[in-house]
């Protein structure tokens, strides 16, 4: 314990306090000896970084609980890594990185919502955001003054509409494009850029209509 505290730059008393608050996991025990490892040191450094960013110990405890109960990457995707055909690039983040992206908005509630939505997953001591594009857009919206909770709620609605549109285009493949069951995958891949173009064009025109009548539903 003394060695870990020294390496982390804290006192043994502080380390004991963190253990009592369950901010760090218990050590591995061999008889009367308690062994700490790099995982414990990484957690202590994360706590220190989050404290520097203005988080309270209570808030950090809630974040850690949400983090530890989140789905890992394999559970989220149903396999060990992102499928070969995805166009999205995952981003590995530390909790400190996440706090920097969404300054003041990283709460236990928002973290749990992002984990539930599938934007975030865990991989050991790291957080994985499923899409660089979604991460950057979400951060940009927060910088524009949109609360992260509202961004995540909107993301859930967009996900529902996107799933419905994907179902619509997939039905076209089965009905008109695929020559047989073995051709469905290739037909879907041919359809992907066409479907994206339709959705982008329709969304662009929808935004034009909104701009033409601002303030109206």
mmCIF file of C-alpha atoms in Angstrom:
data_model
loop_
_atom_site.group_PDB
_atom_site.id
_atom_site.type_symbol
_atom_site.label_atom_id
_atom_site.label_comp_id
_atom_site.label_asym_id
_atom_site.label_seq_id
_atom_site.Cartn_x
_atom_site.Cartn_y
_atom_site.Cartn_z
ATOM 1 C CA UNK A 1 0.000 0.000 0.000
ATOM 2 C CA UNK A 2 2.847 2.383 0.865
ATOM 3 C CA UNK A 3 4.519 1.695 -2.495
ATOM 4 C CA UNK A 4 1.285 2.325 -4.402
ATOM 5 C CA UNK A 5 0.602 5.547 -2.527
ATOM 6 C CA UNK A 6 4.126 6.806 -3.239
ATOM 7 C CA UNK A 7 3.842 5.950 -6.939
ATOM 8 C CA UNK A 8 0.477 7.745 -7.155
ATOM 9 C CA UNK A 9 1.707 10.802 -5.257
ATOM 10 C CA UNK A 10 -0.791 10.509 -2.410
ATOM 11 C CA UNK A 11 -0.616 9.577 1.251
ATOM 12 C CA UNK A 12 -1.408 6.136 2.612
ATOM 13 C CA UNK A 13 -4.232 7.735 4.572
ATOM 14 C CA UNK A 14 -5.767 9.040 1.348
ATOM 15 C CA UNK A 15 -5.381 5.646 -0.269
ATOM 16 C CA UNK A 16 -7.176 3.994 2.647
ATOM 17 C CA UNK A 17 -9.946 6.569 2.312
ATOM 18 C CA UNK A 18 -10.326 5.757 -1.386
ATOM 19 C CA UNK A 19 -10.528 2.061 -0.562
ATOM 20 C CA UNK A 20 -13.210 2.705 2.041
ATOM 21 C CA UNK A 21 -15.203 4.697 -0.524
ATOM 22 C CA UNK A 22 -14.718 1.814 -3.029
ATOM 23 C CA UNK A 23 -13.048 4.173 -5.490
ATOM 24 C CA UNK A 24 -10.411 1.526 -6.160
ATOM 25 C CA UNK A 25 -10.902 -2.246 -6.305
ATOM 26 C CA UNK A 26 -9.561 -4.416 -3.481
ATOM 27 C CA UNK A 27 -6.026 -5.763 -3.820
ATOM 28 C CA UNK A 28 -5.135 -9.332 -4.665
ATOM 29 C CA UNK A 29 -4.291 -11.131 -1.438
ATOM 30 C CA UNK A 30 -1.781 -13.857 -0.774
ATOM 31 C CA UNK A 31 -2.034 -14.727 2.893
ATOM 32 C CA UNK A 32 -1.468 -11.496 4.811
ATOM 33 C CA UNK A 33 0.105 -9.721 1.835
ATOM 34 C CA UNK A 34 -2.008 -7.343 -0.307
ATOM 35 C CA UNK A 35 -0.761 -6.879 -3.864
ATOM 36 C CA UNK A 36 -1.599 -3.804 -5.940
ATOM 37 C CA UNK A 37 -0.886 -3.551 -9.666
ATOM 38 C CA UNK A 38 -0.945 -1.172 -12.629
ATOM 39 C CA UNK A 39 -4.744 -1.270 -12.702
ATOM 40 C CA UNK A 40 -4.880 0.294 -9.235
ATOM 41 C CA UNK A 41 -2.303 2.917 -10.181
ATOM 42 C CA UNK A 42 -4.239 3.806 -13.350
ATOM 43 C CA UNK A 43 -7.429 4.201 -11.297
ATOM 44 C CA UNK A 44 -5.674 6.510 -8.808
ATOM 45 C CA UNK A 45 -4.296 8.645 -11.623
ATOM 46 C CA UNK A 46 -7.761 8.852 -13.147
ATOM 47 C CA UNK A 47 -9.216 9.971 -9.800
ATOM 48 C CA UNK A 48 -6.520 12.650 -9.498
ATOM 49 C CA UNK A 49 -7.169 13.899 -13.040
ATOM 50 C CA UNK A 50 -10.932 14.058 -12.507
ATOM 51 C CA UNK A 51 -10.462 15.919 -9.215
ATOM 52 C CA UNK A 52 -8.311 18.460 -11.072
ATOM 53 C CA UNK A 53 -11.182 18.904 -13.554
ATOM 54 C CA UNK A 54 -13.572 19.822 -10.763
ATOM 55 C CA UNK A 55 -15.330 16.515 -10.121
ATOM 56 C CA UNK A 56 -16.192 15.666 -6.521
ATOM 57 C CA UNK A 57 -15.320 12.322 -4.943
ATOM 58 C CA UNK A 58 -19.026 11.519 -4.778
ATOM 59 C CA UNK A 59 -19.408 12.247 -8.466
ATOM 60 C CA UNK A 60 -16.311 10.206 -9.289
ATOM 61 C CA UNK A 61 -17.713 7.263 -7.306
ATOM 62 C CA UNK A 62 -20.938 7.447 -9.331
ATOM 63 C CA UNK A 63 -18.985 7.614 -12.596
ATOM 64 C CA UNK A 64 -16.897 4.587 -11.620
ATOM 65 C CA UNK A 65 -20.039 2.628 -10.725
ATOM 66 C CA UNK A 66 -21.636 3.461 -14.075
ATOM 67 C CA UNK A 67 -18.385 2.663 -15.869
ATOM 68 C CA UNK A 68 -17.967 -0.708 -14.157
ATOM 69 C CA UNK A 69 -21.556 -1.713 -14.902
ATOM 70 C CA UNK A 70 -21.352 -0.689 -18.549
ATOM 71 C CA UNK A 71 -21.209 -3.128 -21.421
ATOM 72 C CA UNK A 72 -17.800 -4.035 -22.743
ATOM 73 C CA UNK A 73 -16.910 -3.854 -26.422
ATOM 74 C CA UNK A 74 -17.467 -7.549 -27.066
ATOM 75 C CA UNK A 75 -20.900 -7.502 -25.445
ATOM 76 C CA UNK A 76 -21.914 -4.354 -27.313
ATOM 77 C CA UNK A 77 -20.906 -5.630 -30.734
ATOM 78 C CA UNK A 78 -21.495 -9.325 -30.220
ATOM 79 C CA UNK A 79 -17.913 -10.001 -31.314
ATOM 80 C CA UNK A 80 -14.386 -9.179 -30.316
ATOM 81 C CA UNK A 81 -13.853 -6.266 -32.695
ATOM 82 C CA UNK A 82 -15.731 -3.975 -35.043
ATOM 83 C CA UNK A 83 -17.062 -5.772 -38.128
ATOM 84 C CA UNK A 84 -14.972 -5.434 -41.271
ATOM 85 C CA UNK A 85 -17.691 -3.583 -43.158
ATOM 86 C CA UNK A 86 -18.323 -0.749 -40.745
ATOM 87 C CA UNK A 87 -17.524 2.769 -41.927
ATOM 88 C CA UNK A 88 -17.154 4.090 -38.388
ATOM 89 C CA UNK A 89 -13.852 4.475 -36.572
ATOM 90 C CA UNK A 90 -13.944 3.716 -32.841
ATOM 91 C CA UNK A 91 -12.061 5.999 -30.454
ATOM 92 C CA UNK A 92 -10.293 4.854 -27.293
ATOM 93 C CA UNK A 93 -10.562 7.331 -24.422
ATOM 94 C CA UNK A 94 -9.503 7.584 -20.821
ATOM 95 C CA UNK A 95 -12.070 8.978 -18.369
ATOM 96 C CA UNK A 96 -9.963 12.153 -18.341
ATOM 97 C CA UNK A 97 -10.223 12.420 -22.146
ATOM 98 C CA UNK A 98 -13.984 12.076 -21.902
ATOM 99 C CA UNK A 99 -14.126 14.816 -19.270
ATOM 100 C CA UNK A 100 -12.160 17.098 -21.606
ATOM 101 C CA UNK A 101 -14.497 16.413 -24.543
ATOM 102 C CA UNK A 102 -17.622 17.210 -22.519
ATOM 103 C CA UNK A 103 -16.431 19.628 -19.866
ATOM 104 C CA UNK A 104 -18.854 19.771 -16.957
ATOM 105 C CA UNK A 105 -21.288 17.371 -18.646
ATOM 106 C CA UNK A 106 -19.774 14.001 -17.714
ATOM 107 C CA UNK A 107 -22.145 12.821 -15.002
ATOM 108 C CA UNK A 108 -23.103 9.336 -13.892
ATOM 109 C CA UNK A 109 -26.504 9.788 -15.530
ATOM 110 C CA UNK A 110 -25.045 10.874 -18.878
ATOM 111 C CA UNK A 111 -22.415 8.139 -18.797
ATOM 112 C CA UNK A 112 -25.055 5.506 -18.073
ATOM 113 C CA UNK A 113 -27.240 6.876 -20.898
ATOM 114 C CA UNK A 114 -24.335 6.779 -23.370
ATOM 115 C CA UNK A 115 -23.462 3.221 -22.332
ATOM 116 C CA UNK A 116 -27.092 2.155 -22.696
ATOM 117 C CA UNK A 117 -27.383 3.833 -26.104
ATOM 118 C CA UNK A 118 -24.263 2.053 -27.285
ATOM 119 C CA UNK A 119 -22.210 5.178 -27.930
ATOM 120 C CA UNK A 120 -19.766 4.049 -25.248
ATOM 121 C CA UNK A 121 -18.400 0.685 -24.202
ATOM 122 C CA UNK A 122 -15.628 -0.378 -21.869
ATOM 123 C CA UNK A 123 -12.403 -2.201 -22.621
ATOM 124 C CA UNK A 124 -10.373 -2.778 -19.481
ATOM 125 C CA UNK A 125 -9.420 0.621 -18.042
ATOM 126 C CA UNK A 126 -10.391 2.419 -21.242
ATOM 127 C CA UNK A 127 -13.625 3.738 -22.659
ATOM 128 C CA UNK A 128 -14.363 3.124 -26.338
ATOM 129 C CA UNK A 129 -16.624 5.493 -28.267
ATOM 130 C CA UNK A 130 -18.170 3.560 -31.112
ATOM 131 C CA UNK A 131 -17.789 6.346 -33.713
ATOM 132 C CA UNK A 132 -15.316 9.178 -34.199
ATOM 133 C CA UNK A 133 -17.925 11.096 -36.193
ATOM 134 C CA UNK A 134 -20.573 10.792 -33.493
ATOM 135 C CA UNK A 135 -18.075 11.744 -30.792
ATOM 136 C CA UNK A 136 -16.991 14.887 -32.650
ATOM 137 C CA UNK A 137 -20.553 15.930 -33.479
ATOM 138 C CA UNK A 138 -21.752 15.324 -29.921
ATOM 139 C CA UNK A 139 -18.881 17.414 -28.538
ATOM 140 C CA UNK A 140 -19.608 20.183 -31.063
ATOM 141 C CA UNK A 141 -23.278 20.297 -30.036
ATOM 142 C CA UNK A 142 -22.307 20.542 -26.371
ATOM 143 C CA UNK A 143 -19.939 23.414 -27.209
ATOM 144 C CA UNK A 144 -22.866 25.123 -28.935
ATOM 145 C CA UNK A 145 -24.750 25.012 -25.644
ATOM 146 C CA UNK A 146 -26.862 21.870 -26.070
ATOM 147 C CA UNK A 147 -26.819 19.833 -22.831
ATOM 148 C CA UNK A 148 -25.246 16.407 -23.252
ATOM 149 C CA UNK A 149 -28.393 14.793 -21.859
ATOM 150 C CA UNK A 150 -30.383 16.400 -24.698
ATOM 151 C CA UNK A 151 -27.784 15.286 -27.261
ATOM 152 C CA UNK A 152 -28.076 11.691 -26.036
ATOM 153 C CA UNK A 153 -31.883 11.830 -26.027
ATOM 154 C CA UNK A 154 -31.824 13.127 -29.609
ATOM 155 C CA UNK A 155 -29.342 10.399 -30.516
ATOM 156 C CA UNK A 156 -31.766 7.770 -29.282
ATOM 157 C CA UNK A 157 -34.527 9.210 -31.466
ATOM 158 C CA UNK A 158 -32.196 9.394 -34.475
ATOM 159 C CA UNK A 159 -31.234 5.757 -33.868
ATOM 160 C CA UNK A 160 -34.881 4.712 -34.005
ATOM 161 C CA UNK A 161 -35.483 6.585 -37.263
ATOM 162 C CA UNK A 162 -32.216 5.293 -38.750
ATOM 163 C CA UNK A 163 -33.167 1.696 -37.922
ATOM 164 C CA UNK A 164 -36.529 2.250 -39.619
ATOM 165 C CA UNK A 165 -34.851 3.678 -42.746
ATOM 166 C CA UNK A 166 -32.351 0.822 -42.815
ATOM 167 C CA UNK A 167 -35.275 -1.596 -42.677
ATOM 168 C CA UNK A 168 -36.949 0.221 -45.565
ATOM 169 C CA UNK A 169 -33.874 0.027 -47.789
ATOM 170 C CA UNK A 170 -33.144 -3.555 -46.774
ATOM 171 C CA UNK A 171 -36.620 -4.552 -47.930
ATOM 172 C CA UNK A 172 -35.765 -3.147 -51.380
ATOM 173 C CA UNK A 173 -32.789 -5.481 -51.526
ATOM 174 C CA UNK A 174 -34.829 -8.566 -50.737
ATOM 175 C CA UNK A 175 -37.600 -7.616 -53.144
ATOM 176 C CA UNK A 176 -35.766 -6.153 -56.116
ATOM 177 C CA UNK A 177 -31.966 -6.345 -55.970
ATOM 178 C CA UNK A 178 -30.801 -9.667 -54.550
ATOM 179 C CA UNK A 179 -30.693 -12.554 -57.008
ATOM 180 C CA UNK A 180 -30.846 -15.064 -54.194
ATOM 181 C CA UNK A 181 -30.044 -15.571 -50.504
ATOM 182 C CA UNK A 182 -26.323 -15.715 -51.229
ATOM 183 C CA UNK A 183 -26.430 -12.333 -52.973
ATOM 184 C CA UNK A 184 -28.082 -10.334 -50.156
ATOM 185 C CA UNK A 185 -24.803 -9.216 -48.573
ATOM 186 C CA UNK A 186 -23.376 -7.971 -51.872
ATOM 187 C CA UNK A 187 -26.662 -6.275 -52.761
ATOM 188 C CA UNK A 188 -26.741 -4.475 -49.409
ATOM 189 C CA UNK A 189 -23.201 -3.235 -49.975
ATOM 190 C CA UNK A 190 -24.191 -1.895 -53.421
ATOM 191 C CA UNK A 191 -27.227 -0.226 -51.865
ATOM 192 C CA UNK A 192 -25.317 1.457 -49.012
ATOM 193 C CA UNK A 193 -24.012 4.548 -50.912
ATOM 194 C CA UNK A 194 -27.356 4.966 -52.683
ATOM 195 C CA UNK A 195 -29.286 4.865 -49.413
ATOM 196 C CA UNK A 196 -26.866 7.349 -47.826
ATOM 197 C CA UNK A 197 -27.342 9.747 -50.732
ATOM 198 C CA UNK A 198 -31.128 9.572 -50.460
ATOM 199 C CA UNK A 199 -31.079 10.200 -46.702
ATOM 200 C CA UNK A 200 -28.561 13.051 -46.955
ATOM 201 C CA UNK A 201 -30.542 14.734 -49.751
ATOM 202 C CA UNK A 202 -33.867 14.397 -47.922
ATOM 203 C CA UNK A 203 -32.373 15.683 -44.666
ATOM 204 C CA UNK A 204 -30.791 18.622 -46.487
ATOM 205 C CA UNK A 205 -34.118 19.565 -48.070
ATOM 206 C CA UNK A 206 -35.902 19.126 -44.731
ATOM 207 C CA UNK A 207 -33.444 21.546 -43.110
ATOM 208 C CA UNK A 208 -34.029 23.989 -46.002
ATOM 209 C CA UNK A 209 -37.771 23.836 -45.318
ATOM 210 C CA UNK A 210 -37.161 24.530 -41.619
ATOM 211 C CA UNK A 211 -34.926 27.507 -42.445
ATOM 212 C CA UNK A 212 -37.655 28.871 -44.710
ATOM 213 C CA UNK A 213 -40.113 28.910 -41.810
ATOM 214 C CA UNK A 214 -38.055 29.330 -38.610
ATOM 215 C CA UNK A 215 -39.927 28.885 -35.348
ATOM 216 C CA UNK A 216 -42.664 26.749 -36.927
ATOM 217 C CA UNK A 217 -43.173 23.023 -36.337
#
